[in-house]
mmCIF file of C-alpha atoms in Angstrom:
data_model
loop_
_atom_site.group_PDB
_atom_site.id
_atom_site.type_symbol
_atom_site.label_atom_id
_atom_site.label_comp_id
_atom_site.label_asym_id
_atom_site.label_seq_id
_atom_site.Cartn_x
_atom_site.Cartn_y
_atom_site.Cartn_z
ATOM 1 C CA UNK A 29 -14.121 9.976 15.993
ATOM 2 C CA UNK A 30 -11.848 11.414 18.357
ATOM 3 C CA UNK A 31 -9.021 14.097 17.440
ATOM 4 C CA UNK A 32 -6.371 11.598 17.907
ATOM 5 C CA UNK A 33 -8.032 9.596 14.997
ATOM 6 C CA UNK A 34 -7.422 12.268 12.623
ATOM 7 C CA UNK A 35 -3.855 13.111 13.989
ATOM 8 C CA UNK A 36 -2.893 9.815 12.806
ATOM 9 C CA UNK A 37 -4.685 9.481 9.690
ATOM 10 C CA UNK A 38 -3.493 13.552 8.554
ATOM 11 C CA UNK A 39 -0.016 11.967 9.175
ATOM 12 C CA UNK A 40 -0.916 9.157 6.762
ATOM 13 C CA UNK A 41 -2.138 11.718 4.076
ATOM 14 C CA UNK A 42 1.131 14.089 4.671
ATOM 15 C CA UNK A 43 3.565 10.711 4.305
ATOM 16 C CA UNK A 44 1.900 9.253 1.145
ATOM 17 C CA UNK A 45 1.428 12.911 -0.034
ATOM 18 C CA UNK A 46 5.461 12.731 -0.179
ATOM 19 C CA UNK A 47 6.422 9.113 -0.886
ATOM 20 C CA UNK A 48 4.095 7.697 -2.689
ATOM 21 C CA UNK A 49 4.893 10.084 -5.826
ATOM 22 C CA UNK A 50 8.802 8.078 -5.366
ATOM 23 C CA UNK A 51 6.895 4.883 -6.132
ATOM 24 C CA UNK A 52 5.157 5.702 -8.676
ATOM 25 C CA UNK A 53 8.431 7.086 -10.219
ATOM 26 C CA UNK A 54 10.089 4.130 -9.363
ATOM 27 C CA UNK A 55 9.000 1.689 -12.204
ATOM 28 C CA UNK A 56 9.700 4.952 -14.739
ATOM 29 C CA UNK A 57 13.112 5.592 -13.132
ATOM 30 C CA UNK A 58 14.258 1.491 -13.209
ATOM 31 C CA UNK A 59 12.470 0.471 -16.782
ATOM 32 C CA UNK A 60 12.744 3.766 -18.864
ATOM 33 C CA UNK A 61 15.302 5.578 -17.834
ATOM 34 C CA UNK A 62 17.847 2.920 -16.689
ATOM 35 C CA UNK A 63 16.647 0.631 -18.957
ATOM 36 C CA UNK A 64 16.328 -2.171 -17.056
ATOM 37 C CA UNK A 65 14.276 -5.369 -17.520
ATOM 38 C CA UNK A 66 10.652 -5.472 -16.580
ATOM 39 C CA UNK A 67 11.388 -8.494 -14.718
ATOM 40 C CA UNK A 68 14.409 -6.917 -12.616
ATOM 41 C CA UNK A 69 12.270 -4.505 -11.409
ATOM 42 C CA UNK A 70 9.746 -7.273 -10.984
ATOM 43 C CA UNK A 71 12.242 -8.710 -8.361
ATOM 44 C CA UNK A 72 13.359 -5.265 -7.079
ATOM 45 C CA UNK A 73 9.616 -4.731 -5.808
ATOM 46 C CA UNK A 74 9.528 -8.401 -4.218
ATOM 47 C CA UNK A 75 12.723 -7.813 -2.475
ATOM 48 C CA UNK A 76 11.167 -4.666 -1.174
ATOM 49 C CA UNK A 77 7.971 -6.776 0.087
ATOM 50 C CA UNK A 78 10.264 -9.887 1.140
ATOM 51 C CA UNK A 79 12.890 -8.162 3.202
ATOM 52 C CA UNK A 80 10.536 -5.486 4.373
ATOM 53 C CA UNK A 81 8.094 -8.147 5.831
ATOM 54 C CA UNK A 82 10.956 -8.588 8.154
ATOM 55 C CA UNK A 83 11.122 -4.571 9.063
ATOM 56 C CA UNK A 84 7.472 -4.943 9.752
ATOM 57 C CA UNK A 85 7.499 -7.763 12.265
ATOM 58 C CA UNK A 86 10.214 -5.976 13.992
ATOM 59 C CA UNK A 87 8.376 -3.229 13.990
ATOM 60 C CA UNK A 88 5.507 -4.121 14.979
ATOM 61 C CA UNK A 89 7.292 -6.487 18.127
ATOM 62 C CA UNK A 90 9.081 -3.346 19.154
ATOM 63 C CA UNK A 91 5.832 -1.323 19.479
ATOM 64 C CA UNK A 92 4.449 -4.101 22.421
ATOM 65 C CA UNK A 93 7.577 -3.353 23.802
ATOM 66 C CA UNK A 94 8.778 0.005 23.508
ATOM 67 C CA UNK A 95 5.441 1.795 22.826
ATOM 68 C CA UNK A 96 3.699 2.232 19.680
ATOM 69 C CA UNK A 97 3.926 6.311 19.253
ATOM 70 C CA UNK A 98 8.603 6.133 19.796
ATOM 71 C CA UNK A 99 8.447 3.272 16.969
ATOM 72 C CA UNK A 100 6.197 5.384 14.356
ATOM 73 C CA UNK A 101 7.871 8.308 14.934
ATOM 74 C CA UNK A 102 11.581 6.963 14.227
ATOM 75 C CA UNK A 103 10.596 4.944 11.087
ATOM 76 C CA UNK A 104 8.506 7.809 9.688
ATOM 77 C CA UNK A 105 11.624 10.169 9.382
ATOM 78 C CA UNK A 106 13.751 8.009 7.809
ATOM 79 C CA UNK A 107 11.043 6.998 5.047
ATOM 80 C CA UNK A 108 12.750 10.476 3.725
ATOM 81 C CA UNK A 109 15.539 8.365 2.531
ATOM 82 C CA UNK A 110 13.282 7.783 -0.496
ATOM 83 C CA UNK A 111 13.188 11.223 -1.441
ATOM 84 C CA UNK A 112 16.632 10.801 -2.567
ATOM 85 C CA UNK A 113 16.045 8.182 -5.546
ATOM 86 C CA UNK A 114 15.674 10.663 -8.239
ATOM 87 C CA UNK A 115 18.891 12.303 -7.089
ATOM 88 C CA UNK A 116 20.572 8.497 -8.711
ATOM 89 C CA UNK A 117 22.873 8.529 -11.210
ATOM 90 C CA UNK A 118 22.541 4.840 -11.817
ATOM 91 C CA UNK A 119 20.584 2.129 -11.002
ATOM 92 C CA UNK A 120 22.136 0.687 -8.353
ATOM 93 C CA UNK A 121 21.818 4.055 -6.649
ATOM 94 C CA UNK A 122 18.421 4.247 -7.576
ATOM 95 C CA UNK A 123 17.875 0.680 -5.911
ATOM 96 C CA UNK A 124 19.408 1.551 -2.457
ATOM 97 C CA UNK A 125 17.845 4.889 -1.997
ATOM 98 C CA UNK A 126 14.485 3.609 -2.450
ATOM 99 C CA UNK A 127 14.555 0.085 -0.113
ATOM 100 C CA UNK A 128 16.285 1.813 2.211
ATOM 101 C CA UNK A 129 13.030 4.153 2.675
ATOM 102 C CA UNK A 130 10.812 1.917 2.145
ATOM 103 C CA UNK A 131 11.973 -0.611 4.652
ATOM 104 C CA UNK A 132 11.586 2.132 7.131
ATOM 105 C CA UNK A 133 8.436 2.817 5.901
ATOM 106 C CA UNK A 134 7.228 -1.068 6.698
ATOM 107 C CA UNK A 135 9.037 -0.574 10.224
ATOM 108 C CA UNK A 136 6.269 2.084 10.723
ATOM 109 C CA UNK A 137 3.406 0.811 9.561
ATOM 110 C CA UNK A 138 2.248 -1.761 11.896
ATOM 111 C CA UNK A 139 3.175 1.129 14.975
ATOM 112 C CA UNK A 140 1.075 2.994 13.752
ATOM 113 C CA UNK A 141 -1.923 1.139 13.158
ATOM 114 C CA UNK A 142 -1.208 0.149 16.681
ATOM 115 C CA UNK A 143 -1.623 3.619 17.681
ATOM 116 C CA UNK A 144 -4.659 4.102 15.803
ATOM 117 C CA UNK A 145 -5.694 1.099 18.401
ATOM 118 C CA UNK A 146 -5.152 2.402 21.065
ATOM 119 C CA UNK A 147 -7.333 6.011 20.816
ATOM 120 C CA UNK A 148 -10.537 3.659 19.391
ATOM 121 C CA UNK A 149 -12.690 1.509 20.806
ATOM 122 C CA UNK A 150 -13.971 -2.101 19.296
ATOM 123 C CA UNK A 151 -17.305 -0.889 17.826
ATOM 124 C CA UNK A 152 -15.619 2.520 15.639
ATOM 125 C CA UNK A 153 -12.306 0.442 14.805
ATOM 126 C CA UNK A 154 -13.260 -0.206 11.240
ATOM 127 C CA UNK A 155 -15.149 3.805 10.465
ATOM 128 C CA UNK A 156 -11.421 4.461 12.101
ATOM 129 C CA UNK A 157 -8.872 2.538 9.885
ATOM 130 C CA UNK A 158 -11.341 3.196 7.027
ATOM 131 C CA UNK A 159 -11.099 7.042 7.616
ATOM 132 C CA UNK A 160 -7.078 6.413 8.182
ATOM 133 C CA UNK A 161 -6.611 4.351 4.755
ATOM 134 C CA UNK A 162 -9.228 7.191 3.001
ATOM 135 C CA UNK A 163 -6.924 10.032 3.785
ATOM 136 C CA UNK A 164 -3.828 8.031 2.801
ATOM 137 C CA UNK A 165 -4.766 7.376 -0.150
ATOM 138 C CA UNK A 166 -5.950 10.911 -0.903
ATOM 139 C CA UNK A 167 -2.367 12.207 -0.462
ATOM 140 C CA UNK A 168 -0.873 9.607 -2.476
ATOM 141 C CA UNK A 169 -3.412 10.681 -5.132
ATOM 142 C CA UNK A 170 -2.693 14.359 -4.615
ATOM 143 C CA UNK A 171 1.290 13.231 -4.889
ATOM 144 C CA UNK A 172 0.497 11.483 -8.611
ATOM 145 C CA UNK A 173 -1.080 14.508 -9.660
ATOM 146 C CA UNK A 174 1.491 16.939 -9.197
ATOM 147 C CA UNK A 175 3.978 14.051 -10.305
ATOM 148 C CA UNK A 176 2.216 13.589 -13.513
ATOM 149 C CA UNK A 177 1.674 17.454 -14.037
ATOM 150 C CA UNK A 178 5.461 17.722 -13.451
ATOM 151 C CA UNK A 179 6.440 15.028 -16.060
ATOM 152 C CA UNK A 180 4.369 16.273 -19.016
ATOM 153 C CA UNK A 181 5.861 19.659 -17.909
ATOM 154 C CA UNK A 182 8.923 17.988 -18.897
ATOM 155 C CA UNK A 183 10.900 18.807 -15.054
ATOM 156 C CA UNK A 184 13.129 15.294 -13.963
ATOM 157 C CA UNK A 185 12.648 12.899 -11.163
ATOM 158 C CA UNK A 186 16.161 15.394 -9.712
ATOM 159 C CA UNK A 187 13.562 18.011 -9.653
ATOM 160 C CA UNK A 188 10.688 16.818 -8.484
ATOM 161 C CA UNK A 189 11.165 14.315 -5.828
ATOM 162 C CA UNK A 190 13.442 16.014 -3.351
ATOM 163 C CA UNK A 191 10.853 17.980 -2.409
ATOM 164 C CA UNK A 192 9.013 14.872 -0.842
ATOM 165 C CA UNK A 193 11.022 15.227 1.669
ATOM 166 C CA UNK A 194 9.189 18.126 3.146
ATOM 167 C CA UNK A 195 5.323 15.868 3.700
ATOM 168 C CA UNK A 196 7.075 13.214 5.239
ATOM 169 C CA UNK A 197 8.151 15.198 8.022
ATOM 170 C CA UNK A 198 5.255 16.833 8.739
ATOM 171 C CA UNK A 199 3.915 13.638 9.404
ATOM 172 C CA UNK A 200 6.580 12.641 11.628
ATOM 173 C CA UNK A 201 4.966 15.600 13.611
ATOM 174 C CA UNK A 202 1.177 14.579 13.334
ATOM 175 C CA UNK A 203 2.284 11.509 15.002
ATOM 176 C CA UNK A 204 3.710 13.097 17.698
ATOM 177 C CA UNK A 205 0.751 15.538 18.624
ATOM 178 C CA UNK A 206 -0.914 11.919 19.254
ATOM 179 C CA UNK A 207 -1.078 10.555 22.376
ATOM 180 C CA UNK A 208 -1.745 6.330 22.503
ATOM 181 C CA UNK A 209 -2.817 4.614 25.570
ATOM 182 C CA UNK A 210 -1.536 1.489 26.570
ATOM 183 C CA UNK A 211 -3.123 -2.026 25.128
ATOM 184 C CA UNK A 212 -6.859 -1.568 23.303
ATOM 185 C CA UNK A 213 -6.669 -5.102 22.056
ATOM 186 C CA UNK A 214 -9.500 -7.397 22.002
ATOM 187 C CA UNK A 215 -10.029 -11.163 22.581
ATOM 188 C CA UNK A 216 -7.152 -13.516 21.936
ATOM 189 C CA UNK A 217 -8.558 -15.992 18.795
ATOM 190 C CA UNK A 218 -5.152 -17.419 17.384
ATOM 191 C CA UNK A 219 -7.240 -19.379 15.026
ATOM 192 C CA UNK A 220 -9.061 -16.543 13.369
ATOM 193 C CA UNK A 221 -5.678 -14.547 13.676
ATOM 194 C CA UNK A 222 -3.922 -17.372 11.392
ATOM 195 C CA UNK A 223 -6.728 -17.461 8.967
ATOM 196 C CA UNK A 224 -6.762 -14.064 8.186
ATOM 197 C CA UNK A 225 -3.103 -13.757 8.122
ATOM 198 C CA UNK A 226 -2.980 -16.660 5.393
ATOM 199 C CA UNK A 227 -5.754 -14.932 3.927
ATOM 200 C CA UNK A 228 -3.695 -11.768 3.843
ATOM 201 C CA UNK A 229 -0.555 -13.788 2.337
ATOM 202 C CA UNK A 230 -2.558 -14.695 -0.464
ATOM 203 C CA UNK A 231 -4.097 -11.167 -0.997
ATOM 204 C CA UNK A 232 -0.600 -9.950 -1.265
ATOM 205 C CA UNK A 233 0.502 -12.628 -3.808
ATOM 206 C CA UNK A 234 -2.452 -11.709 -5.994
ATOM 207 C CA UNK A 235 -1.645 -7.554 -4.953
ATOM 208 C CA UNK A 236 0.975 -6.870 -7.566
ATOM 209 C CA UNK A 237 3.275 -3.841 -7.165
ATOM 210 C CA UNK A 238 1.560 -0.742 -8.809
ATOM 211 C CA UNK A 239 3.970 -0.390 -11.044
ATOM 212 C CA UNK A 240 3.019 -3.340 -12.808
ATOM 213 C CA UNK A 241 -0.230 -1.414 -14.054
ATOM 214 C CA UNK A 242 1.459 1.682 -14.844
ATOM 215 C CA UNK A 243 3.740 -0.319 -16.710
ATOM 216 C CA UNK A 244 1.126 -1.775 -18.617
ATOM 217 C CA UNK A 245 -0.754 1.321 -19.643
ATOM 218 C CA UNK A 246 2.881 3.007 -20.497
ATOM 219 C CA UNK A 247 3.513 0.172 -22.869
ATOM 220 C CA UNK A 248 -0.566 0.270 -24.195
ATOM 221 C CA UNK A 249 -0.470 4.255 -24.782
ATOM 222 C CA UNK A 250 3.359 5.008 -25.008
ATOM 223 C CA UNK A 251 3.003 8.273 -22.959
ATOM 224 C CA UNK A 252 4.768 8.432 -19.208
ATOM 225 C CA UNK A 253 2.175 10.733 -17.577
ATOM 226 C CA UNK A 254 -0.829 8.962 -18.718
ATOM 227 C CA UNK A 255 0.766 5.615 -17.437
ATOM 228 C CA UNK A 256 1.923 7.269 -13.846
ATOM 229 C CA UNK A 257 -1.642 8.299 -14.107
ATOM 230 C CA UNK A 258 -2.971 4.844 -13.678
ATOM 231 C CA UNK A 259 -1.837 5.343 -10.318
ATOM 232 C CA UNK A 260 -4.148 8.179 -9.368
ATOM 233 C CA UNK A 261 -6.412 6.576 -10.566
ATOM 234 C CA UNK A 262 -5.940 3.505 -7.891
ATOM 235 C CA UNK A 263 -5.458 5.665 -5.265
ATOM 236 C CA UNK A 264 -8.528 8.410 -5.943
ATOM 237 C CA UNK A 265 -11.124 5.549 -5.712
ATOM 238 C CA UNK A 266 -9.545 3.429 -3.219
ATOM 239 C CA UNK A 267 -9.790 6.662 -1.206
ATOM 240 C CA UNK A 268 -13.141 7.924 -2.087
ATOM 241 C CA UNK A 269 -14.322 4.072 -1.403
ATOM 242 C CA UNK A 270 -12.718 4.329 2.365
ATOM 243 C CA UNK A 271 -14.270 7.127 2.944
ATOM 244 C CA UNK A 272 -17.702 5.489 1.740
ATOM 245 C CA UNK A 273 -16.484 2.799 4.187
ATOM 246 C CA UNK A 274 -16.509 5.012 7.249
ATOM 247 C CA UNK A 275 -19.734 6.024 7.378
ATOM 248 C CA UNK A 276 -21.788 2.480 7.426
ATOM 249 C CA UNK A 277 -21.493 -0.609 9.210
ATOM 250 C CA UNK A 278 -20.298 -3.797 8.014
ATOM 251 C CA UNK A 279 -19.222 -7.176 9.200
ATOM 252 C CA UNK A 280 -15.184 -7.552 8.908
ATOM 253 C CA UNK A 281 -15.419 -10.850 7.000
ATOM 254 C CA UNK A 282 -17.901 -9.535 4.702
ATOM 255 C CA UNK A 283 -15.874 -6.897 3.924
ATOM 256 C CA UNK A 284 -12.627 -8.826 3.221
ATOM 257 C CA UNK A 285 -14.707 -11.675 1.153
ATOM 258 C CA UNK A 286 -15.744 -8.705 -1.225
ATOM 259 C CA UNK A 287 -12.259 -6.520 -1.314
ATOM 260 C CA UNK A 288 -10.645 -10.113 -2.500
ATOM 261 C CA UNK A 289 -13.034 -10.545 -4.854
ATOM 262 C CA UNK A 290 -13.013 -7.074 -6.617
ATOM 263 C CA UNK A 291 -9.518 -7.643 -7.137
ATOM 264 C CA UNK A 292 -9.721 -11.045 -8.680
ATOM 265 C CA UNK A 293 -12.083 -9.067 -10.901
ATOM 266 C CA UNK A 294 -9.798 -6.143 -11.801
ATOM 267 C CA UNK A 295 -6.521 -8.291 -12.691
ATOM 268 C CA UNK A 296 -9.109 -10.415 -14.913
ATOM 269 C CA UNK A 297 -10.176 -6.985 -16.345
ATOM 270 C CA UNK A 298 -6.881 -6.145 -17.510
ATOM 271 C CA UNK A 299 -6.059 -9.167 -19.554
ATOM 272 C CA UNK A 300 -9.576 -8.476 -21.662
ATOM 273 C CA UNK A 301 -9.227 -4.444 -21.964
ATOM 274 C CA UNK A 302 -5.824 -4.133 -22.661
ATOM 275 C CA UNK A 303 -6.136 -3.258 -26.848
ATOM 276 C CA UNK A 304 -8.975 -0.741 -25.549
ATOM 277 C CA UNK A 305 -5.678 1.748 -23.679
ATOM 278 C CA UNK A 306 -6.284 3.780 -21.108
ATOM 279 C CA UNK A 307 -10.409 3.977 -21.674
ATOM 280 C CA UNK A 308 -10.520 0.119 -20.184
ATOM 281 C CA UNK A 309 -7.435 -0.239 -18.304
ATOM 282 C CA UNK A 310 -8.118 3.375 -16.122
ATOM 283 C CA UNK A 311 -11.512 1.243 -14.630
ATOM 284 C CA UNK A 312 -9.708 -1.765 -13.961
ATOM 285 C CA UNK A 313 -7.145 0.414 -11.704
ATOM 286 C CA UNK A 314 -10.399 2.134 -9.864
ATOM 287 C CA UNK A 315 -11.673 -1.539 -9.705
ATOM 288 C CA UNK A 316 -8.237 -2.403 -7.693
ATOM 289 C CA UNK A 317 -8.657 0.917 -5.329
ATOM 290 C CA UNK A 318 -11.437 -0.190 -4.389
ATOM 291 C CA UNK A 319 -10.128 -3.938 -3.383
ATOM 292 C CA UNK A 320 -7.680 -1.944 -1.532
ATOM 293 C CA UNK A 321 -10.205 0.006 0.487
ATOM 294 C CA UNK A 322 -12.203 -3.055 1.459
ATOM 295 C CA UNK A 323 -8.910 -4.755 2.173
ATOM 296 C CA UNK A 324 -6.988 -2.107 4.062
ATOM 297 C CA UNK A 325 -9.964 -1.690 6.423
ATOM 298 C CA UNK A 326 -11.210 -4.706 7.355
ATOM 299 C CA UNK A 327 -7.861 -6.607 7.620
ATOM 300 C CA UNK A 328 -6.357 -4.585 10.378
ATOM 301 C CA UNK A 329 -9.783 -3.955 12.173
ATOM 302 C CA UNK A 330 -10.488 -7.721 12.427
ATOM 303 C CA UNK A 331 -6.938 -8.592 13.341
ATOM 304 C CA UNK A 332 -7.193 -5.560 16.684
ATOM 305 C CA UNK A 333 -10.220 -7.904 17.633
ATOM 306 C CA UNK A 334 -8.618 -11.205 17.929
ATOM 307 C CA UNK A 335 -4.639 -10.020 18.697
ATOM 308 C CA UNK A 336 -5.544 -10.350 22.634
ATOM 309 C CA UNK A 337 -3.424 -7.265 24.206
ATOM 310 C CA UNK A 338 -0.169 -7.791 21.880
ATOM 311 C CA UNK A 339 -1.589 -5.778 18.920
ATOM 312 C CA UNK A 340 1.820 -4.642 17.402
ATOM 313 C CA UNK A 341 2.455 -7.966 17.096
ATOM 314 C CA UNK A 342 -0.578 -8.882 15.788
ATOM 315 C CA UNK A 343 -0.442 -6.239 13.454
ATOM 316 C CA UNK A 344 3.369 -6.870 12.539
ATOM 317 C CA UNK A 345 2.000 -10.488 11.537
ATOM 318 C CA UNK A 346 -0.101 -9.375 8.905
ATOM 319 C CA UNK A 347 2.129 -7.068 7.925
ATOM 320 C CA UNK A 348 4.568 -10.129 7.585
ATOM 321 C CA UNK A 349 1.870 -11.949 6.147
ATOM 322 C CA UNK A 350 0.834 -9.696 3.284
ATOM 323 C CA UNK A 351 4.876 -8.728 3.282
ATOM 324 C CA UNK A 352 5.620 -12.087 2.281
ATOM 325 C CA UNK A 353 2.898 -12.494 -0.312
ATOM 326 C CA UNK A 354 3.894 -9.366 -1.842
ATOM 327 C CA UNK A 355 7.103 -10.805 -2.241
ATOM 328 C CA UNK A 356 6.567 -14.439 -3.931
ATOM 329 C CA UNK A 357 3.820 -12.332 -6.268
ATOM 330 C CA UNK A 358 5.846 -9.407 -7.461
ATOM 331 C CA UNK A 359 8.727 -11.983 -8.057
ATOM 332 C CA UNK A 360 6.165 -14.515 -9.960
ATOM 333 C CA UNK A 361 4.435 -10.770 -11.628
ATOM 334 C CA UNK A 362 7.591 -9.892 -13.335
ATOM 335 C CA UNK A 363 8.315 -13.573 -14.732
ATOM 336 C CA UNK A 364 4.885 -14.013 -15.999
ATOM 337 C CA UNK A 365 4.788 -10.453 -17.177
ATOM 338 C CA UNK A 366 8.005 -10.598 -19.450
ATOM 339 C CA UNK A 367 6.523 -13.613 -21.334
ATOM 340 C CA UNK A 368 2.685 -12.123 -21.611
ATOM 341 C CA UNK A 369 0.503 -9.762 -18.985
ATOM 342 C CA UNK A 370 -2.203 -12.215 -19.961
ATOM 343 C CA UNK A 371 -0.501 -14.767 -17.840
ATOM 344 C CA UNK A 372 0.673 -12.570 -15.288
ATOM 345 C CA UNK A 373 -2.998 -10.992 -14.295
ATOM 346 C CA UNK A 374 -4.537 -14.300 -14.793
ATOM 347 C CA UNK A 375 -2.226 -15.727 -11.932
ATOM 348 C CA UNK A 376 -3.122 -12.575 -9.920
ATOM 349 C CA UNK A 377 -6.804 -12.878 -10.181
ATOM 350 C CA UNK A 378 -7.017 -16.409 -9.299
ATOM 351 C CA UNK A 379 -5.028 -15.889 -6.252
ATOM 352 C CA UNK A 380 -7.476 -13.359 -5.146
ATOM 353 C CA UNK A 381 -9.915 -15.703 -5.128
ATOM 354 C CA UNK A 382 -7.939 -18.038 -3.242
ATOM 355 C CA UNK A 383 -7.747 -15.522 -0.248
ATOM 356 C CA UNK A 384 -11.513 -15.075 -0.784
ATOM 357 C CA UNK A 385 -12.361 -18.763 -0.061
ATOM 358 C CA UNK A 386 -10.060 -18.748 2.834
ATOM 359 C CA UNK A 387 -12.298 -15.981 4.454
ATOM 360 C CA UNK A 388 -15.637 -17.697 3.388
ATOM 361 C CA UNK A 389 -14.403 -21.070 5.014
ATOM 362 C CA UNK A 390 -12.532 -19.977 7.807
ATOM 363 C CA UNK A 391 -13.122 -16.732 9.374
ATOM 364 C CA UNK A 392 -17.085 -16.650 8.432
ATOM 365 C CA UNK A 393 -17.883 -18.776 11.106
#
């Protein structure tokens, strides 16, 4: 892999080193300290996904057009807005802070992946998103850690995530040591494109918001830090897994057909292990890193090789795609959830399989 690989995928581990301990606040911040609904924030997190989808065609559009590198740069700086949403004094507040930085943080996203195009060729695409999703994951794991360490220290969200700011900056400034050449997109296939980004849609309705586990192992155990841990959890394997991933070879659709069905497996896992706390729940959240990995890698990788030469659109459309799932699920997630998480990981894990089938039917050939 070429430096310009690992520019890209540091900046990943710096941004999710800062941000990704705001979501896993989030859920604490709406449900026990604002007391709101499990189902409000339920619709909070699909708003996020459902109006976000639209940041991340957008962003993705503008990358074709105005070059990949300007558009990830300006969205990664403002994902700092979210480093304000423990400085809320109410929900509301709360609410605003964090969209607002995470709809940046969707504007970026498909940039960015477009840049990590553009300094690969075909044949090390997937080792290169794999090695990009490994290290992103590692500093969202990293951020959960010292999150969780914080909270049973008994310091607030006001003192803690502030402070995020400082990652997220630094990489804003990995990304601009990088240097993308034009176009790197494969063969046009609008077929295979579609089928993967229905496949995609469906992963996403199945994908709940994270908070929806830690939730669940909050309410199981009725400690904070063990249920934010859940979310270390997630993202330690789902990193270790990518990294796994780039080192061997393996066909994109294979890949997909068996990071859809380790999720269907996990959500399924959580309606059974649920009186057992955090010794069966903590394996059903490595179970879901790992559909992540397989996901996260093989998704983009397959979608560079069939975008033709407009790959930030390409990779705004699945961004859209698994945007728009996100938001149908998380809204359907915190209905089902506030009448029984049976019924709520049942619907995820037979969604999963959905998107499975898809790939086994349409994309396998």
């Amino acid at each position: 892999m070429n430096a310009d690989v690992y520019k890209i995928s540091f900046s990943a581990f710096f941004a999710d080193l800062g941000y990704q301990a705001v979501v896993a606040s989030f859920p604490i911040i709406l449900v026990f300290q604002f007391h709101l609904p499990v189902y409000i924030y339920g619709i909070v997190e699909s708003v996020s996904y459902g109006v976000g989808l639209i940041f991340s065609f957008l962003g993705g559009a503008l990358a074709d057009r105005y070059g990949s590198r300007r558009v990830a740069i300006f969205g990664n700086l403002l994902i700092t807005l979210l480093s304000f949403t423990g400085l809320a004094q109410n929900s509301l507040e709360a609410i605003g802070l964090f969209l607002s930085g995470w709809f940046m943080r969707n504007f970026r996203s498909p940039a960015r992946r477009t840049m990590l195009v553009q300094v690969t060729s075909e044949d090390e695409r997937s080792r290169a998103f794999a090695i990009l999703h490994s290290l992103d994951f590692l500093g969202g794991l990293i951020a959960v850690v010292y999150l969780s360490l914080g909270l049973y220290l008994r310091l607030s969200f006001a003192e803690i995530l502030p402070f995020t700011a400082i990652p997220i900056l630094l990489s804003s400034f990995f990304l601009f040591l990088t240097r993308p050449r034009e176009g790197g997109g494969g063969r046009r296939s609008g077929k295979v494109l579609g089928a993967v980004a229905l496949a995609s849609l469906l992963f996403g309705i199945s994908t709940y918001s994270p908070g929806f586990p830690i939730i669940t192992v909050t309410q199981s155990t009725s400690q904070v830090y063990l249920g934010t841990l859940t979310y270390g959890f997630f993202l330690g394997s789902s990193s270790g897994f990518a990294m796994v991933l780039s080192r061997v070879r393996m066909r994109d659709y294979l890949g997909l057909t068996l990071g859809y069905l380790v999720t269907a497996t996990a959500s399924a896992g959580f309606i059974f292990l649920f009186p057992f706390r955090e010794i069966g729940l903590y394996p059903m959240a490595i179970l879901l890193g790992v559909g992540s990995a397989l996901a996260e890698t093989f998704e983009p990788s397959l979608v560079s090789k069939v975008a033709g030469q407009n790959v930030g659109t390409g990779m705004g459309i699945l961004s859209l795609s698994r945007g728009l799932g996100y938001f149908v699920g998380n809204s359907l997630m915190g209905l089902l959830y506030s009448l029984s998480y049976v019924y709520a990981y049942a619907f995820a894990s037979l969604v999963a399989l959905g998107s499975m089938v898809i790939i086994l039917v349409l994309v396998r050939k």
